[in-house]
Amino acid sequence: MKITLFFIAIIYSTMTLANSGSILATELSKEAFILKSIDYGTNIGLFKTTKGIVLVDPMPGSKNLDTLNNAVKDLYGEPVKFILNTHEHSDHSGGNAYFVEKGGILLDDAGNFTEIHGLLAKSHTVEDKVFFHKKSNSIFAGDIYDTSWHPTFYAGGLSGFNNTIEAILKLGNEESIIVPGHGKPTSKAELRLFRENTSDWVSRVKKLKNDGMTAIEIKNDAQIKIILERFNVEKRTDFIPDNAFVRFIERTLSVIEKGV
Ligand SMILES: [Zn+2]
């Protein structure tokens, strides 16, 4: 069975001399939205809690921060009070300073909120955080999960990745919405498929490495191309550029060599 996710989306636009941009706001429940700039890929979480407004991964592209701030005020009539990041990479934390300057408080974890359950993991980076917002039944997975790109399990290796996906699957229920760091939100069924594809990818790279192939040679393997295409959830024609494809193989090889 395929669950089709349907959400209501609103677009906020501002055009001033200093700033121009559009933020797409997708409602998950009365207390939660996914915010995203039209021209920047990061999925930003917005939660209304009893302690105040929480923003997860505030980076819509630096020129869109004013628009993001306005969208939050428009949606909830309150400014951002707390900031959380799924990991420290700048495309997820680059807006922290902007909101801190406006009075927001940057938090290390979601421990203070009854509405949010946090999970600590090691997969995409050595310190990944997953945020489960209970009322909207949505799980913000950061770059552990990406529906617009290939997987990037470089810090945790395949075992760190598998442990993390297992922990995410234990949150919520079968109807939970899985919000990736980038790309469209999906379901647990699709997350399981992503895990399966990642495992197939690593196995195939391992086999070809043992056959004595280089990264460039692996790239030309018919099977590896088919596996890579399985990550192309959005069916884009320009999915992974050639140099990024080779880099993904090289990074997978180094993970395999580290034995994790
Ligand atoms: Zn990212």
Tab-separated table of N, CA and C in Angstrom, residues 37 92 95 100 148 162 195 197 205-207 220 242-244:
chain	number	residue	atom	x	y	z
A	37	SER	N	12.397	27.522	1.742
A	37	SER	CA	12.515	28.555	0.730
A	37	SER	C	12.339	27.923	-0.646
A	92	HIS	N	21.944	23.922	7.898
A	92	HIS	CA	20.927	23.647	8.920
A	92	HIS	C	21.038	24.589	10.116
A	95	GLY	N	21.222	29.982	10.097
A	95	GLY	CA	20.331	31.068	10.526
A	95	GLY	C	20.286	31.240	12.039
A	100	VAL	N	19.146	34.339	17.093
A	100	VAL	CA	19.684	34.644	18.430
A	100	VAL	C	19.739	36.160	18.611
A	148	SER	N	16.212	13.920	-1.781
A	148	SER	CA	16.606	14.654	-2.983
A	148	SER	C	18.039	14.334	-3.393
A	162	ASN	N	22.237	2.129	10.134
A	162	ASN	CA	21.193	1.143	10.432
A	162	ASN	C	20.615	1.323	11.832
A	195	ARG	N	16.567	2.470	3.555
A	195	ARG	CA	17.508	1.637	4.302
A	195	ARG	C	17.952	0.438	3.448
A	197	ASN	N	17.863	0.187	0.136
A	197	ASN	CA	18.673	0.657	-0.992
A	197	ASN	C	20.103	0.984	-0.558
A	205	VAL	N	29.104	-1.984	-3.771
A	205	VAL	CA	30.414	-1.293	-3.808
A	205	VAL	C	31.480	-2.219	-3.211
A	206	LYS	N	31.138	-2.884	-2.122
A	206	LYS	CA	32.057	-3.816	-1.450
A	206	LYS	C	32.471	-4.937	-2.417
A	207	LYS	N	31.496	-5.509	-3.110
A	207	LYS	CA	31.774	-6.609	-4.043
A	207	LYS	C	32.707	-6.145	-5.159
A	220	ASN	N	30.845	2.820	-13.614
A	220	ASN	CA	30.338	2.317	-14.893
A	220	ASN	C	29.631	0.967	-14.784
A	242	ASP	N	27.868	13.550	-12.375
A	242	ASP	CA	28.937	12.546	-12.457
A	242	ASP	C	30.000	12.660	-11.358
A	243	ASN	N	30.481	13.883	-11.104
A	243	ASN	CA	31.543	14.039	-10.097
A	243	ASN	C	31.047	13.683	-8.692
A	244	ALA	N	29.784	13.988	-8.418
A	244	ALA	CA	29.203	13.645	-7.110
A	244	ALA	C	28.983	12.130	-6.991
